[in-house]
Amino acid sequence: MADLPLKGGPLEPGQTIGILGGGQLGRMLATAAARLGFDVVILDPEPDAPAGRVAAHTIVASYDDPQGLEALGAAAGIVTYEFENVPAQAVARLAEMGVEVAPGPLALRIAQDRLEEKTFLNGHGAPTVAFAAADTPEAAVAAAEQLGLPVLMKTRREGYDGKGQRWVEHAADAAAAFRALGGVPVILEAAAEFVRELSVIAARGRDGATAVYPLAENHHEGGILRRSIAPARVTPALADQAERIAARVLAGLDYVGVIGIELFEMADGRLLVNEIAPRVHNTGHWTLDGCEVDQFEQHIRAIAGWPLGPTVAVARVEMLNLLGEEADQWLKFAAEPETRLHLYGKRDAKPGRKMGHVNRVKPL
Ligand code: AMP
């Protein structure tokens, strides 16, 4: 860990952690940090961001605003982020000021571009579906022909929750799909005929120590995570495979913090990586009520240079995202003895917006 030592040892309680992004992930990170005695400063363009309302300080500024970044860097001993589309210049600016950002710029760069991501994964012993890049409609048609149909076309950058993606059934349709996605560089992916979607949440500390959570089984609707069940019922061999993938990705990125790795379980028992998220992850929310140390505290421990905590499951959890008006049922959820309610304090319940989640807890 030559490039990321905290000057003068671990961050101490009473010191300040900066978080780029003030959504629900920032809010749960801020809460975990506060529990360990840290102050948190949030930078978010919105004045009323969910994380800002539980943090010690909020800087309202865009992510590339030099003054905002200056203020963040001046206040925080270390800066982290809650989403992977933080502009690379923001991290570079903080680094110029001598402020450490974790996870580091390599993880951010890889996770921001699906082509770089898949290339990195395959180069580090973490297999993915077959893929090809295209920058023109003609190249998209050629890539679709080469991969076989159907193929999933995704924008290389800035897709999330199933946005920026299109299935292509006939090679000739790839040109229209390319244009419909905005004419930006894309990646085409072979269709994964998976039997299940799983994910593994893992962490790496500043000393290179790693910790891996039990796998979660995930169900999506309309590209948005609906439900996770964890620990997923898996064979020891499958759990082993996931751990090996996590170890390779963490080491390859010289990573510090928590990472989310989305996996496809194939019929032949192989795991393919769908994507990596260099942050705490929606499919890890079950750990809040299902593990010794949850993913949010784990991330704070890792970036602060503290020892990682145990990832052992203490309960079996069904995590259900509360989308839009579903969160209005809070009183019903609060009355269920097995249900732990987590609300994000968002004011505006737009359809499909993640307003909160519940963890339904059962004995292991
Ligand atoms: P992503 O935005 O890459 O996480 O994709 C969102 C969802 O689309 C995944 O959770 C899968 O359900 C599905 N998906 C993504 N890539 C593929 C693929 N290559 N083959 C089949 N389904 C996919």
Short mmCIF file of C-alpha atoms and ligand atoms in Angstrom, two decimals:
data_model
loop_
_atom_site.label_atom_id
_atom_site.label_comp_id
_atom_site.label_asym_id
_atom_site.label_seq_id
_atom_site.Cartn_x
_atom_site.Cartn_y
_atom_site.Cartn_z
CA MET A 1 0.00 0.00 0.00
CA ALA A 2 2.69 2.46 -0.98
CA ASP A 3 0.28 4.91 -2.58
CA LEU A 4 -2.39 5.23 0.07
CA PRO A 5 -0.94 5.37 3.56
CA LEU A 6 -2.80 7.75 5.84
CA LYS A 7 -0.22 10.23 6.97
CA GLY A 8 0.30 9.64 10.66
CA GLY A 9 -1.68 6.38 10.96
CA PRO A 10 -5.40 5.70 11.15
CA LEU A 11 -7.97 8.46 11.11
CA GLU A 12 -9.02 9.11 14.69
CA PRO A 13 -12.49 9.60 16.14
CA GLY A 14 -13.26 13.32 16.07
CA GLN A 15 -11.64 13.75 12.65
CA THR A 16 -13.70 14.41 9.56
CA ILE A 17 -14.55 12.18 6.59
CA GLY A 18 -15.72 13.78 3.32
CA ILE A 19 -18.29 12.11 1.08
CA LEU A 20 -18.92 13.09 -2.53
CA GLY A 21 -22.64 12.55 -3.06
CA GLY A 22 -25.50 12.95 -0.64
CA GLY A 23 -27.98 10.20 -1.58
CA GLN A 24 -29.05 7.22 0.51
CA LEU A 25 -25.67 5.50 0.32
CA GLY A 26 -24.00 8.68 1.60
CA ARG A 27 -26.61 8.90 4.33
CA MET A 28 -25.99 5.34 5.55
CA LEU A 29 -22.21 5.88 5.33
CA ALA A 30 -22.53 9.11 7.32
CA THR A 31 -24.59 7.36 10.00
CA ALA A 32 -22.01 4.57 10.30
CA ALA A 33 -19.16 7.10 10.47
CA ALA A 34 -20.95 9.07 13.19
CA ARG A 35 -21.36 5.87 15.21
CA LEU A 36 -17.57 5.47 15.14
CA GLY A 37 -17.09 9.02 16.36
CA PHE A 38 -16.26 10.75 13.07
CA ASP A 39 -17.72 13.97 11.74
CA VAL A 40 -18.92 13.83 8.15
CA VAL A 41 -18.96 16.54 5.50
CA ILE A 42 -21.12 15.91 2.44
CA LEU A 43 -20.66 17.57 -0.94
CA ASP A 44 -23.79 17.46 -3.07
CA PRO A 45 -25.36 19.82 -5.62
CA GLU A 46 -28.75 19.59 -3.84
CA PRO A 47 -29.29 21.67 -0.69
CA ASP A 48 -31.68 19.11 0.82
CA ALA A 49 -29.80 15.87 0.07
CA PRO A 50 -30.65 12.82 2.26
CA ALA A 51 -27.07 12.48 3.57
CA GLY A 52 -26.69 16.20 4.31
CA ARG A 53 -29.48 15.96 6.84
CA VAL A 54 -27.58 13.44 9.01
CA ALA A 55 -24.07 14.88 8.54
CA ALA A 56 -22.16 17.45 10.56
CA HIS A 57 -21.64 19.73 7.53
CA THR A 58 -22.86 19.99 3.96
CA ILE A 59 -21.24 21.81 1.07
CA VAL A 60 -23.77 22.58 -1.65
CA ALA A 61 -21.80 22.61 -4.90
CA SER A 62 -21.46 20.73 -8.15
CA TYR A 63 -18.88 17.93 -8.17
CA ASP A 64 -16.51 19.91 -10.36
CA ASP A 65 -16.83 23.22 -8.53
CA PRO A 66 -13.28 24.23 -7.49
CA GLN A 67 -14.41 26.18 -4.43
CA GLY A 68 -16.62 23.36 -3.23
CA LEU A 69 -13.81 20.83 -3.63
CA GLU A 70 -11.41 23.22 -1.88
CA ALA A 71 -13.79 23.46 1.09
CA LEU A 72 -14.24 19.67 1.16
CA GLY A 73 -10.49 19.06 1.02
CA ALA A 74 -9.84 21.63 3.75
CA ALA A 75 -12.40 20.02 6.08
CA ALA A 76 -11.79 16.30 5.55
CA GLY A 77 -8.90 14.00 6.45
CA ILE A 78 -10.03 11.59 3.76
CA VAL A 79 -12.67 11.72 1.05
CA THR A 80 -14.80 8.89 -0.33
CA TYR A 81 -17.75 8.76 -2.71
CA GLU A 82 -21.14 7.11 -2.86
CA PHE A 83 -21.50 6.79 -6.64
CA GLU A 84 -19.07 5.94 -9.40
CA ASN A 85 -19.84 8.78 -11.77
CA VAL A 86 -17.94 11.35 -9.73
CA PRO A 87 -15.93 13.32 -12.33
CA ALA A 88 -12.33 12.13 -12.54
CA GLN A 89 -11.22 15.80 -12.39
CA ALA A 90 -12.83 16.17 -8.97
CA VAL A 91 -10.70 13.34 -7.61
CA ALA A 92 -7.62 14.69 -9.39
CA ARG A 93 -8.25 18.16 -7.90
CA LEU A 94 -8.51 16.71 -4.38
CA ALA A 95 -5.32 14.68 -4.95
CA GLU A 96 -3.51 17.88 -6.03
CA MET A 97 -4.54 19.41 -2.72
CA GLY A 98 -2.92 16.45 -0.97
CA VAL A 99 -6.28 15.00 0.06
CA GLU A 100 -6.60 11.24 -0.12
CA VAL A 101 -9.53 9.78 -1.97
CA ALA A 102 -10.51 6.15 -1.40
CA PRO A 103 -11.26 4.01 -3.31
CA GLY A 104 -8.52 5.41 -5.55
CA PRO A 105 -8.65 6.83 -9.08
CA LEU A 106 -7.96 3.47 -10.80
CA ALA A 107 -11.13 1.87 -9.37
CA LEU A 108 -13.13 4.93 -10.36
CA ARG A 109 -11.76 4.98 -13.90
CA ILE A 110 -12.38 1.26 -14.44
CA ALA A 111 -15.92 1.42 -13.06
CA GLN A 112 -16.85 4.45 -15.19
CA ASP A 113 -16.37 2.70 -18.51
CA ARG A 114 -17.92 -0.71 -19.23
CA LEU A 115 -15.28 -1.47 -21.86
CA GLU A 116 -12.36 -0.75 -19.53
CA GLU A 117 -14.17 -2.65 -16.78
CA LYS A 118 -14.69 -5.84 -18.78
CA THR A 119 -11.16 -5.66 -20.19
CA PHE A 120 -9.76 -5.26 -16.67
CA LEU A 121 -11.87 -8.12 -15.29
CA ASN A 122 -10.87 -10.59 -17.99
CA GLY A 123 -7.23 -9.57 -17.56
CA HIS A 124 -7.41 -10.35 -13.83
CA GLY A 125 -8.98 -13.80 -13.86
CA ALA A 126 -12.57 -12.58 -13.35
CA PRO A 127 -14.51 -13.87 -16.37
CA THR A 128 -17.37 -11.97 -18.05
CA VAL A 129 -19.67 -12.55 -21.02
CA ALA A 130 -18.12 -12.07 -24.47
CA PHE A 131 -18.24 -8.42 -25.53
CA ALA A 132 -17.23 -5.99 -28.27
CA ALA A 133 -17.02 -2.20 -28.43
CA ALA A 134 -18.57 0.00 -31.13
CA ASP A 135 -18.21 3.70 -31.88
CA THR A 136 -20.29 3.84 -35.07
CA PRO A 137 -23.60 2.28 -36.27
CA GLU A 138 -21.65 0.12 -38.77
CA ALA A 139 -19.33 -1.18 -36.05
CA ALA A 140 -22.38 -1.95 -33.89
CA VAL A 141 -23.88 -4.11 -36.66
CA ALA A 142 -20.55 -5.91 -37.16
CA ALA A 143 -20.22 -6.51 -33.40
CA ALA A 144 -23.75 -7.93 -33.20
CA GLU A 145 -22.97 -10.30 -36.08
CA GLN A 146 -19.73 -11.37 -34.43
CA LEU A 147 -21.22 -12.03 -30.98
CA GLY A 148 -24.40 -13.80 -32.09
CA LEU A 149 -27.94 -12.72 -31.25
CA PRO A 150 -29.59 -11.47 -29.20
CA VAL A 151 -27.03 -9.03 -27.79
CA LEU A 152 -27.38 -6.37 -25.12
CA MET A 153 -26.09 -2.95 -26.17
CA LYS A 154 -25.04 -0.66 -23.32
CA THR A 155 -23.55 2.82 -23.33
CA ARG A 156 -19.94 2.58 -22.19
CA ARG A 157 -20.44 5.35 -19.65
CA GLU A 158 -23.09 6.58 -17.23
CA GLY A 159 -25.67 3.79 -17.32
CA TYR A 160 -27.36 2.74 -14.08
CA ASP A 161 -30.46 0.81 -12.98
CA GLY A 162 -30.88 -0.63 -16.48
CA LYS A 163 -30.78 2.82 -18.17
CA GLY A 164 -28.71 3.26 -21.35
CA GLN A 165 -29.28 -0.34 -22.51
CA ARG A 166 -31.13 -2.02 -25.38
CA TRP A 167 -31.59 -5.57 -26.48
CA VAL A 168 -30.86 -6.15 -30.17
CA GLU A 169 -32.60 -9.15 -31.78
CA HIS A 170 -31.41 -8.74 -35.39
CA ALA A 171 -27.96 -7.52 -36.43
CA ALA A 172 -29.44 -4.88 -38.77
CA ASP A 173 -31.30 -3.33 -35.79
CA ALA A 174 -27.99 -2.60 -34.07
CA ALA A 175 -27.56 0.62 -36.10
CA ALA A 176 -30.93 2.00 -34.93
CA ALA A 177 -30.22 0.92 -31.34
CA PHE A 178 -26.85 2.68 -31.49
CA ARG A 179 -28.54 5.91 -32.58
CA ALA A 180 -31.35 5.50 -30.00
CA LEU A 181 -28.72 5.31 -27.25
CA GLY A 182 -27.47 8.73 -28.37
CA GLY A 183 -24.75 7.81 -30.86
CA VAL A 184 -22.21 7.54 -28.02
CA PRO A 185 -19.60 4.77 -27.70
CA VAL A 186 -21.24 1.49 -26.67
CA ILE A 187 -20.36 -2.03 -25.68
CA LEU A 188 -22.27 -5.05 -26.98
CA GLU A 189 -22.58 -8.01 -24.66
CA ALA A 190 -23.47 -11.61 -25.42
CA ALA A 191 -26.69 -12.61 -23.64
CA ALA A 192 -25.88 -14.34 -20.38
CA GLU A 193 -28.20 -17.30 -19.90
CA PHE A 194 -27.87 -17.19 -16.16
CA VAL A 195 -29.80 -19.31 -13.69
CA ARG A 196 -29.49 -16.70 -10.91
CA GLU A 197 -28.13 -13.25 -10.27
CA LEU A 198 -25.86 -13.11 -7.25
CA SER A 199 -23.57 -10.50 -5.78
CA VAL A 200 -20.65 -10.44 -3.46
CA ILE A 201 -19.77 -7.50 -1.25
CA ALA A 202 -16.13 -7.40 -0.22
CA ALA A 203 -13.72 -5.02 1.47
CA ARG A 204 -10.01 -4.35 1.48
CA GLY A 205 -8.20 -2.40 4.16
CA ARG A 206 -5.19 -0.13 3.84
CA ASP A 207 -2.96 -3.00 4.98
CA GLY A 208 -4.24 -5.23 2.16
CA ALA A 209 -6.40 -7.36 4.47
CA THR A 210 -9.66 -8.47 2.85
CA ALA A 211 -13.09 -9.46 4.12
CA VAL A 212 -15.87 -11.00 2.05
CA TYR A 213 -19.57 -11.13 2.91
CA PRO A 214 -21.80 -14.14 2.20
CA LEU A 215 -23.37 -14.02 -1.27
CA ALA A 216 -26.73 -12.37 -1.91
CA GLU A 217 -29.29 -13.59 -4.46
CA ASN A 218 -30.83 -10.68 -6.32
CA HIS A 219 -34.06 -10.12 -8.23
CA HIS A 220 -34.54 -7.15 -10.55
CA GLU A 221 -37.69 -5.63 -12.03
CA GLY A 222 -37.44 -3.22 -14.94
CA GLY A 223 -33.67 -2.95 -14.42
CA ILE A 224 -34.07 -1.91 -10.76
CA LEU A 225 -33.16 -4.12 -7.81
CA ARG A 226 -36.36 -5.26 -6.14
CA ARG A 227 -35.28 -7.96 -3.66
CA SER A 228 -32.16 -9.59 -2.24
CA ILE A 229 -32.06 -12.79 -0.21
CA ALA A 230 -28.98 -13.41 1.86
CA PRO A 231 -27.02 -15.39 2.69
CA ALA A 232 -27.90 -17.00 -0.66
CA ARG A 233 -28.10 -20.78 -0.66
CA VAL A 234 -24.91 -21.74 -2.48
CA THR A 235 -22.51 -24.66 -2.55
CA PRO A 236 -19.11 -24.20 -0.89
CA ALA A 237 -17.57 -24.41 -4.37
CA LEU A 238 -19.65 -21.48 -5.60
CA ALA A 239 -18.86 -19.40 -2.51
CA ASP A 240 -15.20 -20.22 -3.08
CA GLN A 241 -15.36 -19.07 -6.67
CA ALA A 242 -16.96 -15.76 -5.62
CA GLU A 243 -14.28 -15.22 -2.97
CA ARG A 244 -11.53 -15.84 -5.49
CA ILE A 245 -13.08 -13.37 -7.93
CA ALA A 246 -13.41 -10.76 -5.17
CA ALA A 247 -9.79 -11.27 -4.08
CA ARG A 248 -8.50 -10.84 -7.64
CA VAL A 249 -10.54 -7.70 -8.28
CA LEU A 250 -9.56 -6.11 -4.97
CA ALA A 251 -5.86 -6.86 -5.45
CA GLY A 252 -5.91 -5.83 -9.13
CA LEU A 253 -7.33 -2.43 -8.22
CA ASP A 254 -5.09 -2.03 -5.14
CA TYR A 255 -8.45 -1.25 -3.59
CA VAL A 256 -9.32 0.42 -0.30
CA GLY A 257 -12.95 0.29 0.84
CA VAL A 258 -16.06 -1.77 0.11
CA ILE A 259 -16.84 -2.98 -3.40
CA GLY A 260 -19.99 -4.53 -4.88
CA ILE A 261 -19.51 -7.24 -7.51
CA GLU A 262 -22.56 -8.35 -9.49
CA LEU A 263 -22.43 -11.93 -10.74
CA PHE A 264 -24.30 -14.23 -13.10
CA GLU A 265 -24.53 -17.86 -12.01
CA MET A 266 -24.45 -19.96 -15.18
CA ALA A 267 -26.07 -23.39 -15.60
CA ASP A 268 -22.64 -25.06 -15.64
CA GLY A 269 -21.80 -23.60 -12.21
CA ARG A 270 -19.45 -20.87 -13.45
CA LEU A 271 -19.72 -17.33 -12.15
CA LEU A 272 -19.38 -14.44 -14.61
CA VAL A 273 -18.95 -10.87 -13.43
CA ASN A 274 -21.65 -8.50 -14.71
CA GLU A 275 -20.26 -5.33 -13.21
CA ILE A 276 -18.37 -3.88 -10.29
CA ALA A 277 -19.37 -0.87 -8.21
CA PRO A 278 -16.52 0.83 -6.30
CA ARG A 279 -18.71 1.66 -3.33
CA VAL A 280 -21.25 0.28 -0.92
CA HIS A 281 -23.99 -1.46 -2.85
CA ASN A 282 -27.78 -1.86 -2.78
CA THR A 283 -27.39 -5.67 -2.69
CA GLY A 284 -25.40 -5.24 0.54
CA HIS A 285 -28.14 -3.44 2.47
CA TRP A 286 -29.08 -6.76 4.08
CA THR A 287 -25.81 -6.61 6.05
CA LEU A 288 -27.27 -3.76 8.16
CA ASP A 289 -29.39 -6.30 10.01
CA GLY A 290 -27.81 -9.58 8.92
CA CYS A 291 -24.09 -9.33 9.67
CA GLU A 292 -21.75 -8.68 12.56
CA VAL A 293 -20.41 -5.52 10.90
CA ASP A 294 -22.44 -4.00 8.05
CA GLN A 295 -21.06 -2.80 4.72
CA PHE A 296 -21.29 0.89 5.66
CA GLU A 297 -19.25 0.58 8.85
CA GLN A 298 -16.87 -1.72 6.98
CA HIS A 299 -16.26 0.93 4.32
CA ILE A 300 -15.60 3.60 6.95
CA ARG A 301 -13.23 1.24 8.80
CA ALA A 302 -11.35 0.46 5.57
CA ILE A 303 -10.86 4.03 4.37
CA ALA A 304 -10.00 5.26 7.86
CA GLY A 305 -7.21 2.70 8.16
CA TRP A 306 -8.95 0.76 10.91
CA PRO A 307 -9.02 -3.04 11.12
CA LEU A 308 -11.81 -4.62 9.08
CA GLY A 309 -14.69 -6.10 11.05
CA PRO A 310 -16.19 -9.59 10.88
CA THR A 311 -18.52 -10.25 7.93
CA VAL A 312 -20.22 -13.30 9.44
CA ALA A 313 -24.00 -13.54 8.98
CA VAL A 314 -26.05 -13.49 12.16
CA ALA A 315 -29.44 -13.75 10.45
CA ARG A 316 -31.08 -14.62 7.17
CA VAL A 317 -32.47 -11.52 5.52
CA GLU A 318 -34.88 -10.70 2.75
CA MET A 319 -34.17 -7.12 1.66
CA LEU A 320 -36.95 -5.36 -0.21
CA ASN A 321 -36.43 -1.96 -1.84
CA LEU A 322 -39.25 0.51 -1.21
CA LEU A 323 -39.87 2.28 -4.50
CA GLY A 324 -41.94 5.44 -4.90
CA GLU A 325 -45.12 5.40 -2.83
CA GLU A 326 -44.37 1.96 -1.33
CA ALA A 327 -42.57 3.80 1.45
CA ASP A 328 -45.89 5.37 2.51
CA GLN A 329 -46.58 1.98 4.15
CA TRP A 330 -44.03 2.74 6.88
CA LEU A 331 -46.50 2.27 9.70
CA LYS A 332 -47.42 -1.22 8.47
CA PHE A 333 -43.73 -2.17 8.21
CA ALA A 334 -43.00 -0.70 11.63
CA ALA A 335 -45.68 -2.97 13.11
CA GLU A 336 -44.08 -6.17 11.74
CA PRO A 337 -41.79 -7.67 14.39
CA GLU A 338 -39.45 -9.30 11.84
CA THR A 339 -39.06 -6.14 9.75
CA ARG A 340 -36.31 -3.54 10.12
CA LEU A 341 -37.28 -0.31 8.35
CA HIS A 342 -34.71 1.99 6.72
CA LEU A 343 -36.04 5.24 5.23
CA TYR A 344 -33.86 7.67 3.32
CA GLY A 345 -35.69 10.92 4.12
CA LYS A 346 -36.33 11.75 0.46
CA ARG A 347 -39.06 14.34 0.05
CA ASP A 348 -40.39 13.44 -3.38
CA ALA A 349 -41.75 9.88 -3.95
CA LYS A 350 -41.39 9.73 -7.75
CA PRO A 351 -42.36 6.36 -9.29
CA GLY A 352 -39.44 3.91 -9.16
CA ARG A 353 -37.35 6.14 -6.87
CA LYS A 354 -35.57 4.30 -4.06
CA MET A 355 -37.20 5.78 -0.93
CA GLY A 356 -36.08 3.19 1.59
CA HIS A 357 -35.75 -0.53 2.16
CA VAL A 358 -36.88 -3.13 4.64
CA ASN A 359 -34.88 -6.05 5.95
CA ARG A 360 -37.05 -8.97 6.97
CA VAL A 361 -34.98 -10.91 9.44
CA LYS A 362 -35.19 -14.63 10.21
CA PRO A 363 -32.92 -16.89 12.22
CA LEU A 364 -30.12 -18.48 10.16
P1 AMP B 1 -26.35 -3.67 -15.53
O1 AMP B 1 -26.82 -2.26 -15.69
O2 AMP B 1 -25.20 -4.01 -16.36
O3 AMP B 1 -26.17 -4.04 -14.08
O4 AMP B 1 -27.57 -4.58 -16.02
C1 AMP B 1 -28.83 -4.56 -15.40
C2 AMP B 1 -29.50 -5.93 -15.49
O5 AMP B 1 -29.63 -6.32 -16.86
C3 AMP B 1 -28.69 -7.05 -14.85
O6 AMP B 1 -28.91 -7.12 -13.48
C4 AMP B 1 -29.22 -8.26 -15.61
O7 AMP B 1 -30.49 -8.65 -15.10
C5 AMP B 1 -29.42 -7.72 -17.01
N1 AMP B 1 -28.20 -7.94 -17.82
C6 AMP B 1 -27.12 -7.15 -17.88
N2 AMP B 1 -26.19 -7.62 -18.73
C7 AMP B 1 -26.69 -8.77 -19.24
C8 AMP B 1 -26.22 -9.74 -20.18
N3 AMP B 1 -25.04 -9.61 -20.79
N4 AMP B 1 -27.03 -10.79 -20.45
C9 AMP B 1 -28.25 -10.93 -19.86
N5 AMP B 1 -28.75 -10.05 -18.98
C10 AMP B 1 -28.00 -8.97 -18.66
#
